Short mmCIF file of C-alpha atoms in Angstrom, two decimals:
data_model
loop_
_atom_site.label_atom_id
_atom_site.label_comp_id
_atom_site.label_asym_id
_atom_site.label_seq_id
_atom_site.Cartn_x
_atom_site.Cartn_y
_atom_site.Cartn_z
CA UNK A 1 136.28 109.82 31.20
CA UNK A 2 139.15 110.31 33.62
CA UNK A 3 138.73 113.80 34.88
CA UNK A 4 134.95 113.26 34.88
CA UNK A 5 135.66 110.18 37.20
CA UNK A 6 138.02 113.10 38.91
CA UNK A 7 135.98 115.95 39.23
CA UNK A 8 133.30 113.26 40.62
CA UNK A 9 135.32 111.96 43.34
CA UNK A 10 136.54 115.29 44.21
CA UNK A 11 132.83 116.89 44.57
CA UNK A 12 132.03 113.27 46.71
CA UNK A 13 135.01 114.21 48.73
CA UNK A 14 133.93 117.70 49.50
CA UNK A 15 130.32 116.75 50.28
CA UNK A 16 131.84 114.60 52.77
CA UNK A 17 133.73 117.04 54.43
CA UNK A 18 130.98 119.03 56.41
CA UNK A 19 129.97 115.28 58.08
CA UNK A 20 133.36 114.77 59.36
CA UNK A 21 133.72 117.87 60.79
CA UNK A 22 130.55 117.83 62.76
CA UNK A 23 131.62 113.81 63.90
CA UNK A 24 134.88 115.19 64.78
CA UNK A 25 133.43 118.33 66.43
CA UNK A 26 131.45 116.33 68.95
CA UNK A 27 130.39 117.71 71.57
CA UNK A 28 129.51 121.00 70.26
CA UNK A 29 127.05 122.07 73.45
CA UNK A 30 126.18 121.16 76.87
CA UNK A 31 125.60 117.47 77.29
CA UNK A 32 122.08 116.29 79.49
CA UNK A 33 122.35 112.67 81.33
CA UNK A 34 118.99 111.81 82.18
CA UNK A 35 118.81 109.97 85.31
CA UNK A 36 115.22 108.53 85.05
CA UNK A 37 114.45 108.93 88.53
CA UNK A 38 114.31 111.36 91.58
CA UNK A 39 117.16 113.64 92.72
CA UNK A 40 118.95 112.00 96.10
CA UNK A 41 118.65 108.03 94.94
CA UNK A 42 121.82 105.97 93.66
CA UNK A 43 121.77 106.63 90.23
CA UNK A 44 121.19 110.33 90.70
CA UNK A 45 124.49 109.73 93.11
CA UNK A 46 126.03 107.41 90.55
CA UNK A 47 125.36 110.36 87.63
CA UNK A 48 126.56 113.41 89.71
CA UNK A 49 129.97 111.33 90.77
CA UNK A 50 130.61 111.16 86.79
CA UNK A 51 129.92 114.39 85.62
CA UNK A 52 132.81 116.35 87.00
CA UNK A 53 134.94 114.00 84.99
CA UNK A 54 133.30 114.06 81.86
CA UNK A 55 132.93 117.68 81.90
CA UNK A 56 136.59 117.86 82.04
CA UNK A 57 137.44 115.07 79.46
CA UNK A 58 134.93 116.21 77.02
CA UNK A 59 135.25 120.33 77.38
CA UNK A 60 131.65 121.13 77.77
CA UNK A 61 129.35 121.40 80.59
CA UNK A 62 127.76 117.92 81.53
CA UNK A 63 124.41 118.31 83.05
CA UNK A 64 122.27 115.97 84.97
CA UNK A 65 118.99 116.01 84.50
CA UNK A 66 116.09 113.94 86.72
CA UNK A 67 113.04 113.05 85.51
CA UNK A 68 111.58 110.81 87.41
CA UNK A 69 108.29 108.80 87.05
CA UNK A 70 106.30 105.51 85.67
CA UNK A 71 109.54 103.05 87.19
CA UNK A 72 111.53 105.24 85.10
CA UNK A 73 109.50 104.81 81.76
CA UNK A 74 109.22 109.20 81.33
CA UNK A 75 112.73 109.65 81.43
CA UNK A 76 114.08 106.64 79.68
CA UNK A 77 111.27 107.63 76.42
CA UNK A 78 112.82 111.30 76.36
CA UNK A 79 116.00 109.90 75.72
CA UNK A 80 114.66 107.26 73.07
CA UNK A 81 112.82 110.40 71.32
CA UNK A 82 115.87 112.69 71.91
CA UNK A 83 117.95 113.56 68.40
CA UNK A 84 120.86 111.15 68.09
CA UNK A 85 123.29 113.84 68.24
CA UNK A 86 125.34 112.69 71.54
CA UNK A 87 124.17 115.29 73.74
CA UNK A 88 121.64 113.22 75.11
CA UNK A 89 122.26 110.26 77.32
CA UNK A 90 120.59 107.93 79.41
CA UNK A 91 122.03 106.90 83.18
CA UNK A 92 119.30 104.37 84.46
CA UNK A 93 118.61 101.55 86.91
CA UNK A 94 118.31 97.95 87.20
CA UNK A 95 113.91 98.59 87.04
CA UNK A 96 114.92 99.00 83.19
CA UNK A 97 114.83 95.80 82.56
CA UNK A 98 111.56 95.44 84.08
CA UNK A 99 109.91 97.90 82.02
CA UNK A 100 108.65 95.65 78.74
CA UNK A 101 107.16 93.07 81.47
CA UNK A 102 105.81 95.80 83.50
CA UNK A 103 104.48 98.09 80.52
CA UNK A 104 103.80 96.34 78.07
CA UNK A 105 102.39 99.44 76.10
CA UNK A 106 105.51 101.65 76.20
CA UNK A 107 105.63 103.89 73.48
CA UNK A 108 109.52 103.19 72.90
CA UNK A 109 111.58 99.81 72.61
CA UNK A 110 114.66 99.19 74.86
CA UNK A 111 116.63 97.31 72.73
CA UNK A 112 115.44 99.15 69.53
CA UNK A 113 115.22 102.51 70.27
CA UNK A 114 118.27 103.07 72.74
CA UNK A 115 122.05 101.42 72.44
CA UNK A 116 123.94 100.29 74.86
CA UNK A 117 127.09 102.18 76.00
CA UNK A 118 128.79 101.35 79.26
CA UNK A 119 127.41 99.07 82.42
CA UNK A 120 128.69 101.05 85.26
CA UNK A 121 128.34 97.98 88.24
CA UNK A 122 126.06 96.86 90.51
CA UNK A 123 125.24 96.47 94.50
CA UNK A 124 123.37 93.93 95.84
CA UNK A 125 120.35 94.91 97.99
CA UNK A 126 119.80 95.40 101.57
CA UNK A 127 116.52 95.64 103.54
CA UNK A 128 117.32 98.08 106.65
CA UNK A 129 115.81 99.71 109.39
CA UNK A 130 115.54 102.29 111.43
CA UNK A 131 117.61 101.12 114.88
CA UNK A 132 114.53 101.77 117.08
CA UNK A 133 112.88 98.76 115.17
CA UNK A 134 112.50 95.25 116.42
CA UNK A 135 113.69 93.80 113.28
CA UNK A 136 117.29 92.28 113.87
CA UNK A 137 116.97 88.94 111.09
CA UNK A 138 115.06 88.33 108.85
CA UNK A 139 113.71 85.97 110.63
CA UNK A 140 112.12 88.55 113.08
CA UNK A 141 110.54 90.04 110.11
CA UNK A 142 109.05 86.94 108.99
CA UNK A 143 107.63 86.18 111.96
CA UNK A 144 105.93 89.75 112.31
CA UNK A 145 104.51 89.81 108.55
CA UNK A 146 102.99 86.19 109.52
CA UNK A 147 101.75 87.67 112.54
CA UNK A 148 100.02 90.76 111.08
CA UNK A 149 99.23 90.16 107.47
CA UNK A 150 99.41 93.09 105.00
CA UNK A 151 100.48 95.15 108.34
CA UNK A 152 104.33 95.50 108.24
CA UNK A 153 105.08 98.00 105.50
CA UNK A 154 107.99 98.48 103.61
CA UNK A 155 109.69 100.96 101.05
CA UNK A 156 111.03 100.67 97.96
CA UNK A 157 112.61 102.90 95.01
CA UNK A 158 109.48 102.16 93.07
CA UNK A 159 106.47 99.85 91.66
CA UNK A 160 108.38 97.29 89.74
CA UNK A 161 111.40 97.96 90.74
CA UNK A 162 114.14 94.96 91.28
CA UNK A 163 113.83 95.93 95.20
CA UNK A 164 110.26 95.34 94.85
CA UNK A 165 109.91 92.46 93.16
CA UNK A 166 112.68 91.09 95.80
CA UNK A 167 110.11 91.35 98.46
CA UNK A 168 107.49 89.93 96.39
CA UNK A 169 109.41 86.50 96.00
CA UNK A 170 110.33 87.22 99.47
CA UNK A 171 106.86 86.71 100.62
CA UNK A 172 106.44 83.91 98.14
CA UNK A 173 108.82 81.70 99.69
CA UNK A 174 107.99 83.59 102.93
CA UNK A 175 104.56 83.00 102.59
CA UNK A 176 104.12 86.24 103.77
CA UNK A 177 101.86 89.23 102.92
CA UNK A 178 103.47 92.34 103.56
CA UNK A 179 102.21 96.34 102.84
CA UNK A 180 104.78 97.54 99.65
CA UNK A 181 105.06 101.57 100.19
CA UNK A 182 106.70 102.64 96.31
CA UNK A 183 108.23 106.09 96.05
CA UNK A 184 109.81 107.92 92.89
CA UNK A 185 113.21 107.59 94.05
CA UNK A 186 115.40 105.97 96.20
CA UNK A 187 116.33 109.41 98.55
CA UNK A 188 112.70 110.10 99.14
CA UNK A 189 112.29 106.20 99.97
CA UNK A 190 115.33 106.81 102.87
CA UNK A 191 114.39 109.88 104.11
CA UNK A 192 111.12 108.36 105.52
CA UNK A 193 113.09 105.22 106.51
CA UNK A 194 115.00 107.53 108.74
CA UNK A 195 112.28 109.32 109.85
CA UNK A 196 110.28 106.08 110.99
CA UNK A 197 107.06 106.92 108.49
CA UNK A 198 107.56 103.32 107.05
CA UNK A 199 108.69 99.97 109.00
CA UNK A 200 111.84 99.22 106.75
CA UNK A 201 112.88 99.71 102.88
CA UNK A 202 115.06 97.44 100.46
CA UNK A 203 117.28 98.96 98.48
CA UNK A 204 120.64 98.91 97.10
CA UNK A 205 123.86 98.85 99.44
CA UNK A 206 124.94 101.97 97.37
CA UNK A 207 121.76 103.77 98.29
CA UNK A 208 121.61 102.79 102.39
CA UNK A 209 125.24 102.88 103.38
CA UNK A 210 126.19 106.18 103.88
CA UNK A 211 123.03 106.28 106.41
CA UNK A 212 123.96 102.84 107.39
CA UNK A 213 127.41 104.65 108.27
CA UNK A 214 125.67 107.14 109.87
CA UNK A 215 123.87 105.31 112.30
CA UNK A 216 120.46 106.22 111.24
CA UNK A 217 119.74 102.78 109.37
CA UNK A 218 120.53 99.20 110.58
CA UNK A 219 120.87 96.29 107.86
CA UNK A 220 119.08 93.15 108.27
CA UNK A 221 119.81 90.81 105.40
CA UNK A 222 121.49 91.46 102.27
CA UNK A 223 120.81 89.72 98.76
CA UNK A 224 124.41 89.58 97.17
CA UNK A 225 126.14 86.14 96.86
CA UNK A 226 128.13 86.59 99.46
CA UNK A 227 128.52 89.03 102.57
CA UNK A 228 130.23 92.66 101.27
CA UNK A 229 133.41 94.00 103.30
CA UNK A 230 131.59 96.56 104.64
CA UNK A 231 128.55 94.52 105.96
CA UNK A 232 130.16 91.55 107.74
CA UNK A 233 128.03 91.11 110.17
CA UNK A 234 124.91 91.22 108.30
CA UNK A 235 123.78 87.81 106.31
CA UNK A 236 122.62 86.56 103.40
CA UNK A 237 119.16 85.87 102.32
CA UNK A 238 120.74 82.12 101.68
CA UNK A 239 122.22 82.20 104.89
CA UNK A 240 119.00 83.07 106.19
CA UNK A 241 117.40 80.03 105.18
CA UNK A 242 116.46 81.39 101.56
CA UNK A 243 118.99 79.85 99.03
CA UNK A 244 119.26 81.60 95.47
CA UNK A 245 117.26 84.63 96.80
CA UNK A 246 119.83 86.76 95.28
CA UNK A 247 119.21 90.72 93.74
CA UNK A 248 121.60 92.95 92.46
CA UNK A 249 121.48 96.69 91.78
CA UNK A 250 122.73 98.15 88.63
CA UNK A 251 123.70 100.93 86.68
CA UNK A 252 123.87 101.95 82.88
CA UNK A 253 124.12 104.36 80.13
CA UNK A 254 122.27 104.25 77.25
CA UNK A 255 122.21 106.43 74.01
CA UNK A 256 119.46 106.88 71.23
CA UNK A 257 119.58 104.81 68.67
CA UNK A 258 121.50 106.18 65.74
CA UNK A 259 123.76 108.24 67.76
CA UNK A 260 127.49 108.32 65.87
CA UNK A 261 129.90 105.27 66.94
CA UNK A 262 132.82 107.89 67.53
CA UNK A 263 130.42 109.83 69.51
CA UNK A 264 130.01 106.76 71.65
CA UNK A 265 133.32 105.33 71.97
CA UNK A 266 134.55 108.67 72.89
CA UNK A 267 131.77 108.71 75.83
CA UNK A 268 132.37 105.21 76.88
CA UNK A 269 136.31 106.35 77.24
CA UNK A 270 135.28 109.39 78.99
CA UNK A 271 132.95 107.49 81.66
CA UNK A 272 135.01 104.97 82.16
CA UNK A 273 138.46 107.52 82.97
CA UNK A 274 135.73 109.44 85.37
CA UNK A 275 134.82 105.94 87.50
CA UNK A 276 138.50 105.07 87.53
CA UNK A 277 139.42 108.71 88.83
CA UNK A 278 140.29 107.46 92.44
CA UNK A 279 137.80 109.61 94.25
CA UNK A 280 135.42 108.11 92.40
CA UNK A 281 136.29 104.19 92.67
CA UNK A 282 136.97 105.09 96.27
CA UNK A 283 133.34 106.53 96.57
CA UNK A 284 131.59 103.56 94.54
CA UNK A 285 133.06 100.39 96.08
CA UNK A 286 133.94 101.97 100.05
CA UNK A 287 131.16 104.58 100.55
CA UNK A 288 128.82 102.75 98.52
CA UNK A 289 129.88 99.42 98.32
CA UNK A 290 129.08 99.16 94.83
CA UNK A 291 131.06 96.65 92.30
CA UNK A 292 133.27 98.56 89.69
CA UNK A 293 132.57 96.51 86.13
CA UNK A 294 133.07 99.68 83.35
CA UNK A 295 131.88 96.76 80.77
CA UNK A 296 131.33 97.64 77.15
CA UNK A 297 128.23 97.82 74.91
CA UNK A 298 128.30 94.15 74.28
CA UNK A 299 128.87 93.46 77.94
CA UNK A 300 125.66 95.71 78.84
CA UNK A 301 123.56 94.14 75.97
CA UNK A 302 124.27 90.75 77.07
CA UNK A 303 123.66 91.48 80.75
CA UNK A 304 120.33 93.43 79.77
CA UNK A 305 118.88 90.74 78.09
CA UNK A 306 119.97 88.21 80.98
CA UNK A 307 118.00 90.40 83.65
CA UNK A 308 115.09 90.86 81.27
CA UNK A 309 114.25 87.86 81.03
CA UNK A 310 114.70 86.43 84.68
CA UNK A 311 112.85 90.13 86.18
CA UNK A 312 110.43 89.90 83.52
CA UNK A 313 109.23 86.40 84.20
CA UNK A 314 108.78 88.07 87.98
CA UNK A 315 106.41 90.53 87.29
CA UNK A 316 104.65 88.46 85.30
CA UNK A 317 104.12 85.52 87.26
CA UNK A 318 103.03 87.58 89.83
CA UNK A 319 100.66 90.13 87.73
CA UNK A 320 102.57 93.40 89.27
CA UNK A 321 101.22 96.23 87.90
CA UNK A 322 102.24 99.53 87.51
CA UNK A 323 101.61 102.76 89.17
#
């Protein structure tokens, strides 16, 4: 009875063997970070700042890949259908937690489907223009939507997006009716800021400021709680007369569900060395005034179902549909 009990829990321990090797073989090939959007926004910007890093923590080429479309529904379901290996990952923005609300058909679940790994930080938003533009408060742009109705247009990163549905309770306080111009990504939505195609766009502090910087966009208002360092001339929606109007960027990474808990841990180390490399931190909170936080899963789950629920209630309470 002994050796049988022997020979059993040697074979068990030789089955076994093959599975720890391939856990602690991870990664074994090139590793894809699916940024849900278009090349040239923040978190395309956010993803390609990490990705030196990680390719040189982890050994193996770390590739970002954009696939953009549907508020970032296409790329986020590739990842949630992707095999939970740890070579796939998902980098995404705040319009995730929009996504049940605003598609209520989506052939994936957030919170089943995809795990939470590391929330990267945030930036509140900013509406700016181009300098040529009469807009200077937000007042003036009050006064011109009430003016024209439906004929001061604006850009955002997207149809749902937390930009968007800014403006929306904007104008609902406002009681103002403004023209909402949605593009697949936040670099496309700049570009024809710059160019003077659209009036003004709202989007994240780490998406305008290096054109801020530039002198090709001027803020108007910004939506954090209180004025960022690099913006202190520019108020606050509550300090222009719109108390708890407040909207925050933010940034994520996700994993498919059943992908190992070494493989994980070892990412979540691995990202979080990258945004503490100090070319990195220096790029995030100076060039794009964005708010370090490097929180854990639990951190990110309890923060995604926070934002869920107050973004969710926005879109529907005001029936926004999707593209």
């Amino acid at each position: 009875m002994t050796i049988t009990r022997r020979t059993l829990a040697a074979a068990a321990g030789a089955l076994a063997l093959p599975a720890v090797a391939r856990a602690q073989e991870w990664p074994n090939g090139p590793i894809r970070i699916i940024v849900p959007f278009a090349a040239g926004g923040s978190t395309d910007a956010v993803a390609r700042l990490a990705s030196p890093g990680l390719t040189q923590r982890l050994g193996v080429p770390v590739v970002v890949e954009n696939r953009s479309g549907a508020a970032g529904s296409l790329g986020t379901h590739a990842v949630a259908q992707a095999r939970p290996d740890g070579q796939t990952w998902l980098l995404t923005f705040d319009s995730h937690a929009t996504l049940p609300a605003l598609l209520p058909n989506l052939p994936f679940n957030l919170t089943r489907d995809l795990e939470p790994v590391l929330l990267i930080g945030g930036a509140p938003y900013v509406i700016a223009t181009r300098p040529d533009k009469p807009y200077r408060s937000l007042d003036d742009i009050v006064a011109a939507a009430r003016a024209r109705p439906d004929a001061i247009n604006y850009g955002s990163t997207g149809n749902g997006t937390i930009g968007h549905l800014t403006m929306i309770l904007l104008g609902s306080r406002a009681n103002i009716r403004m023209a909402h111009l949605p593009y697949r990504g936040g670099g496309l939505a700049v570009n024809d800021t710059v160019a003077g195609h659209v009036e003004m766009m709202i989007g994240s502090a780490a998406l305008v400021a290096p054109q801020i910087s530039a002198g090709n966009l001027r803020p108007v208002v910004q939506f954090g709680p209180e004025r960022l360092p690099a913006l202190r001339d520019v108020p606050t929606a509550a300090e222009s007369g719109f108390p708890g109007l407040e909207a925050e960027a933010w940034w994520g990474v996700f994993a498919p569900r059943g992908t190992p808990s070494a493989a994980k841990q070892r990412m979540q180390q691995a990202l979080t060395e990258s945004f503490r490399e100090e070319r990195v931190t220096r790029t995030m909170t100076e060039a794009q005034q964005a708010r370090l936080v490097l929180g854990g899963p639990e951190e990110l789950n309890r923060f995604l179902e926070r934002q869920i629920e107050t973004w969710g209630g926005v879109v529907r309470n005001h029936n926004i549909q999707a593209d």
